[in-house]
Structure formats: C-alpha cells, structure tokens
Short mmCIF file of C-alpha atoms in Angstrom, two decimals:
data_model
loop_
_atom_site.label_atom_id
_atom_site.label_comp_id
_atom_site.label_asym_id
_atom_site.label_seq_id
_atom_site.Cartn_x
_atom_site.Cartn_y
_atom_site.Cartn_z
CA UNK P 38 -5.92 3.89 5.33
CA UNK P 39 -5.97 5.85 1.52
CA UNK P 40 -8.14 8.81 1.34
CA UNK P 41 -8.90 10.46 -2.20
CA UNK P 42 -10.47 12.72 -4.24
CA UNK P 43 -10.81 11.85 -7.51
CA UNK P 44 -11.54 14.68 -10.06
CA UNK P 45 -10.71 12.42 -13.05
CA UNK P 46 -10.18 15.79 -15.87
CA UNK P 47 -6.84 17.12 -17.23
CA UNK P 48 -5.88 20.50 -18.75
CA UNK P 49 -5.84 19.64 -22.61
CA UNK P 50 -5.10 22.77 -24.42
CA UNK P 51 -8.29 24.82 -22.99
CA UNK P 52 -10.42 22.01 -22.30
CA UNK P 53 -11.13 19.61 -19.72
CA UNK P 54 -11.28 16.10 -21.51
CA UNK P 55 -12.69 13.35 -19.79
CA UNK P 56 -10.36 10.60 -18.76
CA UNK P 57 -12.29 7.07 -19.94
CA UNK P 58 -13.84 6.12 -22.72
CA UNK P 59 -16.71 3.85 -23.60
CA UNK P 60 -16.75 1.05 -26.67
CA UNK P 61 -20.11 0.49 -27.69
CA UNK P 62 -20.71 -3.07 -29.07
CA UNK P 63 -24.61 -3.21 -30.90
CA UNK P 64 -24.38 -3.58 -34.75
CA UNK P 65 -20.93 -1.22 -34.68
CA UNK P 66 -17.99 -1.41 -31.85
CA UNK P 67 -17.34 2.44 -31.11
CA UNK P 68 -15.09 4.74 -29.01
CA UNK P 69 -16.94 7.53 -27.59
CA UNK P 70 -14.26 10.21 -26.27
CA UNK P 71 -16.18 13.11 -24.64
CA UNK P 72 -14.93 16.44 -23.76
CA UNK P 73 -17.33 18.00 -21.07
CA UNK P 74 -16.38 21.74 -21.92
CA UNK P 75 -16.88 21.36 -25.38
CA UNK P 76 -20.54 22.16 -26.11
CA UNK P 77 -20.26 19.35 -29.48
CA UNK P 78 -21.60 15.91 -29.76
CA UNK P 79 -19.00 13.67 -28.49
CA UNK P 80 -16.31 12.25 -31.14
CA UNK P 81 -17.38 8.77 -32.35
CA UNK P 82 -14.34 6.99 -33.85
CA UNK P 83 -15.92 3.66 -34.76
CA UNK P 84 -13.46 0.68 -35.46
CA UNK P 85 -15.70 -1.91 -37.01
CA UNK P 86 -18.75 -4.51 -36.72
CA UNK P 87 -19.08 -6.49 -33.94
CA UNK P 88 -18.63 -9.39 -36.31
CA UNK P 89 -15.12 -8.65 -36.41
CA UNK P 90 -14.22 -8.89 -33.11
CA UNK P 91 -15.97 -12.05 -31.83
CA UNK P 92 -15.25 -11.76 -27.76
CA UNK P 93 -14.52 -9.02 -25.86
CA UNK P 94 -9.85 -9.31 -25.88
CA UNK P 95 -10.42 -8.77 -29.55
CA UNK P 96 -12.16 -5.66 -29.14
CA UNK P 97 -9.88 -4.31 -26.72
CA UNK P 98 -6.83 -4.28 -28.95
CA UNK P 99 -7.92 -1.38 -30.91
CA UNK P 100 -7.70 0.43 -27.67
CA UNK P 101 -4.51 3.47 -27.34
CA UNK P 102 -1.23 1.87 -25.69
CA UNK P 103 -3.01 -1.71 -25.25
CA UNK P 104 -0.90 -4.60 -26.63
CA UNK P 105 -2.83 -7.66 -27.17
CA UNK P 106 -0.46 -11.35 -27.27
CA UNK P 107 -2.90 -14.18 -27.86
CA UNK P 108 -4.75 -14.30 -24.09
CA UNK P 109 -2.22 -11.51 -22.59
CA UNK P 110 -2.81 -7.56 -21.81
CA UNK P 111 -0.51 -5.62 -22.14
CA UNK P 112 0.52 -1.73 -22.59
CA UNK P 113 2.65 0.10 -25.07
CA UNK P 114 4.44 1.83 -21.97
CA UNK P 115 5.50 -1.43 -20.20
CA UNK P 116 2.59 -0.79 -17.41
CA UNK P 117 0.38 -3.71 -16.35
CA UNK P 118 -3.24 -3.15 -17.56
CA UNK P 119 -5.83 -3.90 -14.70
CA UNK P 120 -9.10 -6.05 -16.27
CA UNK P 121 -12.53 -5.89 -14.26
CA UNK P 122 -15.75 -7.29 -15.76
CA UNK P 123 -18.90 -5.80 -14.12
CA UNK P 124 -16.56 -3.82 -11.63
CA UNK P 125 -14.61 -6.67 -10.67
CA UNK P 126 -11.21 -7.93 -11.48
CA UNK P 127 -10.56 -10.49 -13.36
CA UNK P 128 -7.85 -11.90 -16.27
CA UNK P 129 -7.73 -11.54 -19.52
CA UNK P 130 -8.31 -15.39 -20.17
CA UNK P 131 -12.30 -14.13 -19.01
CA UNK P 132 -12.50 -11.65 -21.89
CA UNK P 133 -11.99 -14.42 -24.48
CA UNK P 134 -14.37 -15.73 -22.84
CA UNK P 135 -17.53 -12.33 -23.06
CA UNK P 136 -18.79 -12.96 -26.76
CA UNK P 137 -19.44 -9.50 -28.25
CA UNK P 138 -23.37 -9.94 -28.44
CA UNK P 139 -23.06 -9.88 -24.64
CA UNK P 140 -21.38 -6.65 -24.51
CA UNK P 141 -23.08 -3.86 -22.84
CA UNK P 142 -19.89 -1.36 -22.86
CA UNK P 143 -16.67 -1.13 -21.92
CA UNK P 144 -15.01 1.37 -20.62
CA UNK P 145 -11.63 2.84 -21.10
CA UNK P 146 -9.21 4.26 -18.46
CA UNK P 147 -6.29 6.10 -19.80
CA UNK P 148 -5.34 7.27 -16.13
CA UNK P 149 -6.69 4.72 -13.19
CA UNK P 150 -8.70 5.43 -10.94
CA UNK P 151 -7.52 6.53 -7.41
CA UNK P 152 -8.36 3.48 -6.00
CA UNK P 153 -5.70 1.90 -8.48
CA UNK P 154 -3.28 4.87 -8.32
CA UNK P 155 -0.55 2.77 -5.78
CA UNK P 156 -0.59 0.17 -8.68
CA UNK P 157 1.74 1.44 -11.17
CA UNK P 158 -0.87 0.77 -13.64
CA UNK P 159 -1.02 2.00 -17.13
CA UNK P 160 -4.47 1.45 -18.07
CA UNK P 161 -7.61 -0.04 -15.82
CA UNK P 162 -10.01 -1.62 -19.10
CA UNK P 163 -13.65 -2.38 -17.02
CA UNK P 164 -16.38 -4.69 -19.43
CA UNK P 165 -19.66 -4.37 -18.47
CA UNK P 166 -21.96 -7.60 -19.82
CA UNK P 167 -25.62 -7.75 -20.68
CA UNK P 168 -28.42 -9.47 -18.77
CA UNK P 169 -29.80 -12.62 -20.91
CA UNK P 170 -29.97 -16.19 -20.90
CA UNK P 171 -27.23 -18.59 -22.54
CA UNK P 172 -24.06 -20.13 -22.30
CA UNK P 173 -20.80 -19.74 -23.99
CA UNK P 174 -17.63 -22.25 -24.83
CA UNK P 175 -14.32 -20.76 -25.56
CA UNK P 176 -11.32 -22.89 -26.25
CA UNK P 177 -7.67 -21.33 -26.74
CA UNK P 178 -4.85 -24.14 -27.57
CA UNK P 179 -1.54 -23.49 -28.46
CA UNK P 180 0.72 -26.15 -28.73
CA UNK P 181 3.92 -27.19 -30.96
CA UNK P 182 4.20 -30.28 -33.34
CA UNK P 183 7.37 -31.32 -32.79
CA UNK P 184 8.58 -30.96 -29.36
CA UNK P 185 6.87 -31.16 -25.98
CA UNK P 186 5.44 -27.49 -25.53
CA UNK P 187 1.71 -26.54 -24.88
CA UNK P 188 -0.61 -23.78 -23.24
CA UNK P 189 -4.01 -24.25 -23.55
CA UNK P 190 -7.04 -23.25 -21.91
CA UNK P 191 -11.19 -24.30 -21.77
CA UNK P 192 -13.43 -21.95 -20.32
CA UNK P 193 -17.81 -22.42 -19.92
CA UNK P 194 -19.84 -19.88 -18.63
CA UNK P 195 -23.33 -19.22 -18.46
CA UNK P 196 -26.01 -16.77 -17.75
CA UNK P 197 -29.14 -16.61 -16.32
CA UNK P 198 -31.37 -13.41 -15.50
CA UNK P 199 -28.57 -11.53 -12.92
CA UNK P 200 -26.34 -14.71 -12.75
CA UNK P 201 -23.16 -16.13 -14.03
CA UNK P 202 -21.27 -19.56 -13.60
CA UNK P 203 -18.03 -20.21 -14.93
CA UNK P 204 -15.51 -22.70 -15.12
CA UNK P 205 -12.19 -22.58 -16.48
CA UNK P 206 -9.61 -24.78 -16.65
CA UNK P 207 -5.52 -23.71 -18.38
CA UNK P 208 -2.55 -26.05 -18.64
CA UNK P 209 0.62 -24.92 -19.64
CA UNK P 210 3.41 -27.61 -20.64
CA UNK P 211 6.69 -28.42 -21.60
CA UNK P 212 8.52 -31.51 -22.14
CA UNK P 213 11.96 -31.38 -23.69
CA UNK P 214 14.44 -34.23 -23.95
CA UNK P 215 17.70 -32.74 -25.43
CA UNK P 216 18.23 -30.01 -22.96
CA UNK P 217 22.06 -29.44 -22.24
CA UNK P 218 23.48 -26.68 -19.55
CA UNK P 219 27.15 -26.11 -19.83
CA UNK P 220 28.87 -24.53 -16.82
CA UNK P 221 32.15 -22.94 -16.26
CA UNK P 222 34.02 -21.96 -12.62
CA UNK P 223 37.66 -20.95 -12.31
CA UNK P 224 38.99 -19.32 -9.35
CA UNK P 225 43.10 -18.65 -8.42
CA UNK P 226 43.83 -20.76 -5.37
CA UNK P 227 47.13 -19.37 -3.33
CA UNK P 228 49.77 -19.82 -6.10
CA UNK P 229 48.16 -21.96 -8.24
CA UNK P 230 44.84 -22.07 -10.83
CA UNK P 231 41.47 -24.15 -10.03
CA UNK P 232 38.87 -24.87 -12.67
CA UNK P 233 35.98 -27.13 -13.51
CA UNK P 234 34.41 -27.19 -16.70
CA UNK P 235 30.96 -28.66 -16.92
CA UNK P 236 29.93 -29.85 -20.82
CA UNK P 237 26.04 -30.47 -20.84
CA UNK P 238 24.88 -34.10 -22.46
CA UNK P 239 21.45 -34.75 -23.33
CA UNK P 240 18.99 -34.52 -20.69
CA UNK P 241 15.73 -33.84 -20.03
CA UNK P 242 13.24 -30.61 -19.00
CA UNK P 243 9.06 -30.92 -18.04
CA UNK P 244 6.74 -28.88 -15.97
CA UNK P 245 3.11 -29.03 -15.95
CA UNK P 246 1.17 -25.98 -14.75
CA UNK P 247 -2.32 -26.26 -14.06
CA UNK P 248 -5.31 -23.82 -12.91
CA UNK P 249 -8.62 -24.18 -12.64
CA UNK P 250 -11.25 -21.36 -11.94
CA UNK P 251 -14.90 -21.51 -10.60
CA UNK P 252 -16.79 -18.72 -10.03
CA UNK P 253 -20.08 -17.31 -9.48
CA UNK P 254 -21.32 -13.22 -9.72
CA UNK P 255 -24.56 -11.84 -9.55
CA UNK P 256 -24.99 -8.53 -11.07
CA UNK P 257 -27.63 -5.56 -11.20
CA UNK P 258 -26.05 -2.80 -13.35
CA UNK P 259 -26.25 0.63 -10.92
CA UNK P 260 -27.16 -0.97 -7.95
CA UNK P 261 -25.07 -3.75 -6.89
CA UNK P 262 -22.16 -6.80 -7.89
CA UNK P 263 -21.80 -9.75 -5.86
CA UNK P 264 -18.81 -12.17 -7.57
CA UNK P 265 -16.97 -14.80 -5.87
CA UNK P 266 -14.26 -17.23 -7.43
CA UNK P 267 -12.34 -20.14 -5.96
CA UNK P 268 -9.23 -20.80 -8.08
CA UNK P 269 -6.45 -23.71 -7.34
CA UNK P 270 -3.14 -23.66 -9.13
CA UNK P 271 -0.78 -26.31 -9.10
CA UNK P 272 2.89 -26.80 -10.53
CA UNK P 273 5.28 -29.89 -11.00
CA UNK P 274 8.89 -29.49 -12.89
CA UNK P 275 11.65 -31.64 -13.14
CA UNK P 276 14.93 -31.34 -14.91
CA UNK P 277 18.11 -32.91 -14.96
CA UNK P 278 21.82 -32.23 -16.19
CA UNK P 279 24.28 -34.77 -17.06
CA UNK P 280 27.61 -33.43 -17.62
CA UNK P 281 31.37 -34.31 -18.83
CA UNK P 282 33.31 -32.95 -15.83
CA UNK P 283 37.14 -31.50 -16.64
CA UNK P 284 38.89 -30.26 -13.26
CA UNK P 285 42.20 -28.13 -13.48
CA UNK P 286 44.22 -28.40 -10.20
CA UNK P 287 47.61 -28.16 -9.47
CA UNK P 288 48.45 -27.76 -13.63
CA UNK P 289 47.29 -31.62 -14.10
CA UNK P 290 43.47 -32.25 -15.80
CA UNK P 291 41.18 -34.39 -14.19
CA UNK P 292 38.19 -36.33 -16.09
CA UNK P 293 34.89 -37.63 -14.98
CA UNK P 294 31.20 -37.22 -15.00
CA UNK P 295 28.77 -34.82 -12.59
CA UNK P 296 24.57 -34.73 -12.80
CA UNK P 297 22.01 -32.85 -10.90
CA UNK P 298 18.32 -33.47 -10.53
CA UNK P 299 15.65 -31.20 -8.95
CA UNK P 300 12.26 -31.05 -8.48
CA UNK P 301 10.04 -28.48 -7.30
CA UNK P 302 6.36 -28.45 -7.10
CA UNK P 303 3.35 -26.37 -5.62
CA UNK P 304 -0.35 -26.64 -4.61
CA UNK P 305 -2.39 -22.68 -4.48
CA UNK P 306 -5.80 -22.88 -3.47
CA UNK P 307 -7.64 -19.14 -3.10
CA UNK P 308 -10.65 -17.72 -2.52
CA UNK P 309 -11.63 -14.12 -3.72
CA UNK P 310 -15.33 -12.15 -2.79
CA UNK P 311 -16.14 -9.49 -3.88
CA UNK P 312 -19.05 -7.33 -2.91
CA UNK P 313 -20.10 -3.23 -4.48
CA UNK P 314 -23.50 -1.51 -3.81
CA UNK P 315 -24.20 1.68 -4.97
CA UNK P 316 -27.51 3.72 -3.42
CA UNK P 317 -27.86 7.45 -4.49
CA UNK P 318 -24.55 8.84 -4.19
CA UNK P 319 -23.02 6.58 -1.78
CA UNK P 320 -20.97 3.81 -2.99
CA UNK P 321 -19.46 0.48 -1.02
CA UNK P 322 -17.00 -1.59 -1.88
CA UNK P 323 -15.61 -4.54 -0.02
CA UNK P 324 -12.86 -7.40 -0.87
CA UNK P 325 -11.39 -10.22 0.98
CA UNK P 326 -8.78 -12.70 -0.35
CA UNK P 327 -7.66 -15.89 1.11
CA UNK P 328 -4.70 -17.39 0.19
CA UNK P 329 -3.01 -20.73 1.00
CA UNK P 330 0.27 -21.91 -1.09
CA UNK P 331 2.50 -24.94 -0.23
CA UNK P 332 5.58 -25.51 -1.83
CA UNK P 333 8.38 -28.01 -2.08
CA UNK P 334 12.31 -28.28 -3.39
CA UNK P 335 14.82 -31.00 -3.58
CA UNK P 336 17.97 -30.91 -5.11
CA UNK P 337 21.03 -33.29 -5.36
CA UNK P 338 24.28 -32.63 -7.14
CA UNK P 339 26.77 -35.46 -7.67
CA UNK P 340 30.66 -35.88 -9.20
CA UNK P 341 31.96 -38.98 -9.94
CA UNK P 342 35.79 -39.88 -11.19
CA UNK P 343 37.76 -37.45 -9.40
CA UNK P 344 38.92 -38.57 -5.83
CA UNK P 345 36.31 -39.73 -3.81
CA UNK P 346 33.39 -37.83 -5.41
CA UNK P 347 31.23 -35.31 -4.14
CA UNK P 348 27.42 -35.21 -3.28
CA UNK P 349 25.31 -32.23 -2.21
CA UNK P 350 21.25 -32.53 -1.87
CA UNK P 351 18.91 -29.67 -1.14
CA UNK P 352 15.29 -29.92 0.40
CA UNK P 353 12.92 -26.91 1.36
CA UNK P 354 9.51 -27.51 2.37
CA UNK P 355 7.27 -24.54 3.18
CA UNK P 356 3.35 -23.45 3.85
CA UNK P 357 1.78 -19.62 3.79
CA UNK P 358 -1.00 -18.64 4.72
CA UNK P 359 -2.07 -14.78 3.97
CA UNK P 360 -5.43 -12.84 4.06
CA UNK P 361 -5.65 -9.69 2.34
CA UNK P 362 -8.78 -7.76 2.87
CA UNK P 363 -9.74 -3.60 1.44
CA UNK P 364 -13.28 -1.86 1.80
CA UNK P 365 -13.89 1.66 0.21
CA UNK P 366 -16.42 3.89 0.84
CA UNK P 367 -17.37 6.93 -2.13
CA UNK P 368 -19.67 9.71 -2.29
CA UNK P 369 -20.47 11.55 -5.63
CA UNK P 370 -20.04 14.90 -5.01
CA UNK P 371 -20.46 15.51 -8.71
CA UNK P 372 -21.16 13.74 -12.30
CA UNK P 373 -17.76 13.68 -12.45
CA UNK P 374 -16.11 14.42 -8.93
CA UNK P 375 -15.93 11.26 -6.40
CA UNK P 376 -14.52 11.13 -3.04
CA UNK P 377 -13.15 8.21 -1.87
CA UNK P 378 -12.21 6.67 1.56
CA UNK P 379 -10.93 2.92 2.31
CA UNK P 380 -8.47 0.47 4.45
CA UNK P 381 -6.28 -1.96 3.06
CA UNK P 382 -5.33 -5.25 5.45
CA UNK P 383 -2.75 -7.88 4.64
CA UNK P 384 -2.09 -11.06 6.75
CA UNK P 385 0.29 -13.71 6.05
CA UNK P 386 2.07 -16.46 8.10
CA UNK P 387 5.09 -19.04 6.31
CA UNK P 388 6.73 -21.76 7.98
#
C-alpha cells in the first residue's frame, strides 16, 4: 500500500517553479514553463511549426535530457522515460504513430509523479490527443542491404468521436551466415597442464522477433479514459558453432572438430486495462495486467576426434503465469497539491 502527497514545486532561487511543462502543437509547437510565484506571463520558448515535426516522437526530442534513437526514448541521465498517451502508458512506437494535427498537448515531467516515484524514472512525457474523425498509417523500416538484419514496424489507428483502434505489428530480424565464436579453456591438472582451444568456422546466426498490438481506448478529456490492449510477442533464434578443436594433455596436442547448436524460442500473450475517472476533486485510477509467457531451450554440444568423443544436450521447458493489478485513489486538495492513496498486487506462478 503507497500513500503520497504530492506537492509537485521546488525551491528555485526564491521561486516556486512548476515541475511539468506543456508543448502546444496548433500552427507553432511551444514549451510553456510557468512559475506560479512569479506574477509574469509564463515563458513561451517556441521550437518550430508543427510542419516540422510530423508525429508526436519528433516533437518530443526538443524536450531537456530526452534522447530520441529512431523509435526509442531515452534520457540524457541514463533514466528510463515513462510514455502515457491520454493518461495511459504506452511505447514510444505509439508516438510515431499521433500525427501532430492530432495533438492537443503534451505535457512534460521533469520530476515524476509520486505515483511513478519507485520507478527510477527520469522523465514521465504524457500526450494528450484531440477528438476528430480519421485514420492514420505509420510505417518505420530499417533494414541493411547486404546482410540479414531488419527492424521494422506498421502501425493503423483510427479515430472516431471518443474512440480509438489500433493495430500494430514490429519484426525485428537477423540472419547472419559467417558467424565464428572462438573459445579458449586452460586449467593446471595435478602436475601437469590441460587446454582446449576452440577456433570458430563459418556458421550461422537468425532470430525473428515478432509483436503485434491491438488496442482499443475511449477517451473524454477531464472526465474519464477507458484503454485496453492485447499484445502477443513471440521469439525464435537459432545459432550454431563449428569449431577446429586443439586439446593439450599430458604435453602431447590432440586434433579434431567440436559444434554446438541451440535453439530457444518464446510465445507472450498479455492483456492490459486500464480504467481513470475524475469527478470534482476525486480521482480513480485502476490497472490490471495479465501475463502468460512460455518458453523453451535445447542445447547439444559435441567433440569428435579425440578418444571416444563427448556429447552434452540441454533442454528447459517452462510456463508463467503472473497478474499484476494497482488502483489509486487522489483528492485535489489544491491547483497544484494532490493526495494520493493506492495498492499494488503482483501474482505469478512458473513451472
């Protein structure tokens, strides 16, 4: 159970500054920074047309300590950076997907909230999206020409009076042919020296990581969010090592050949809802996640030429289940003083 009171102002110089900021995006994207004891207009430091910054990650990189890497958040001070849109979290693959004319605002955290403060978070960035009608395609590939490596992702949404549908879908490959691992163990062994040198040959490297996203929010700016998303990763890699074997035992040198294969692959189906209402002062918040993640992992590890050889496999098979579940309750006390109340649950099962 957390219980805080969040009085979100720090001592700057003589003033109390206000600790979030909004970005404006009509005909100019703007940062409005307002300091509550000083009795001037707020500072307006605007950082271009809305032209310039076509979705909503674009706009966010000329935000203090964010770091922007094609469709990953970042901050300058190695923190994560938490992403909500409408009040609810989300990834930074959905901002490429808000195009600026369906900005609202977005607001800036420099210092989370309290219901973030167990994070370790360096920023909490919250896009709030405009009521209207239409759809939007967004389409981020980046893949290499001459060698097997991709990550690319699709994502649709649409809008319709309080409603949203989306759909995304991100796959993220590799598929290498000349990958070589060269390995080295020596150990003394009574009164004499043991070694095995492992040269790595050409062999090959893939993985294919997929997730796809569905999800569905209904929003009424100061009165209410309703989002819910089912999401389903999956992962299958395989590599193998072929190797020119040299053993050292007993002063003589030994020859022959070792390889290893494994494989290791996982299905993650989960469901998120997410549910706020706010009425007066009096906010509620509720959140239950459902996880499910199986996973699988063979290995075998052969030598061949020395002796009689040597074989060792490896197979793990496992299933978790978990549930993870928070509700907070907060009352305005002031413009700019909330308290806040809530419970945290966490289940989760493996065998």
């Amino acid at each position: 159970t957390l219980i805080g009171l969040n009085y979100p102002f720090h001592q700057l110089h003589s003033a109390h500054a206000k600790l979030h900021t909004y970005i404006y995006a009509y005909t100019r994207v703007c940062v409005y920074i307002h300091t509550y004891t000083d009795p001037l207009p707020p500072q307006i430091w605007c950082v271009g047309s809305k032209q310039q910054f076509p979705t909503a990650i674009q706009a966010i990189q000329t935000l203090p300590k964010i770091l922007v890497s094609d469709l990953t958040v970042g901050s300058s001070d190695g923190k994560g950076v938490k992403i909500l849109i409408n009040g609810v979290p989300s990834s930074s693959v959905d901002l490429a997907s808000i195009p600026s004319d369906n900005i609202s605002k977005i607001q800036y955290y420099f210092q989370p909230p309290i219901q973030y403060s167990n994070m370790g978070l360096g920023a909490v960035i919250n896009v709030i999206t405009k009521q209207q009608t239409g759809g939007s395609l967004m389409l981020n590939t980046l893949n290499a020409v001459t060698t097997g490596f991709g990550n690319d992702v699709a994502s649709l949404k649409y809008n319709w009076g309080r409603s949203t549908l989306g759909v995304m879908y991100n796959i993220n490959y590799r598929n290498y042919n000349d990958r070589r691992l060269d390995e080295e163990i020596s150990y003394p062994l009574g009164d004499d020296f043991y070694s095995k040198t492992r040269t790595g040959r050409k062999s090959p490297y893939a993985y294919e990581q997929h997730l796809a996203e569905l999800t569905y929010s209904n929003v009424k700016p100061d009165d209410y969010v309703f989002n819910a998303k089912f999401s389903l990763g999956a992962l299958n890699r395989r590599r193998s090592s072929f190797q020119d074997l040299v053993m050292t035992r007993l002063g003589s040198d030994l020859q022959g050949t070792a390889s290893s294969h494994d494989k290791d692959k996982y299905l993650n189906p989960s469901l998120d809802l997410y549910f706020n209402k706010i009425f007066g002062r009096h906010e509620l918040t509720f959140n239950a996640v459902g996880t499910y993640y199986n996973s699988s992992y063979n290995y075998d590890y052969s030598e061949s030429g020395i002796d009689d050889g040597f074989t060792t496999k490896t197979n793990i098979e496992a299933d978790k289940y978990s549930l993870i579940g928070e509700g907070w309750y907060g009352y305005t006390i002031k413009p700019m003083t909330k308290f806040l109340v809530g419970v945290r649950y966490a289940y989760n099962t493996a065998f």
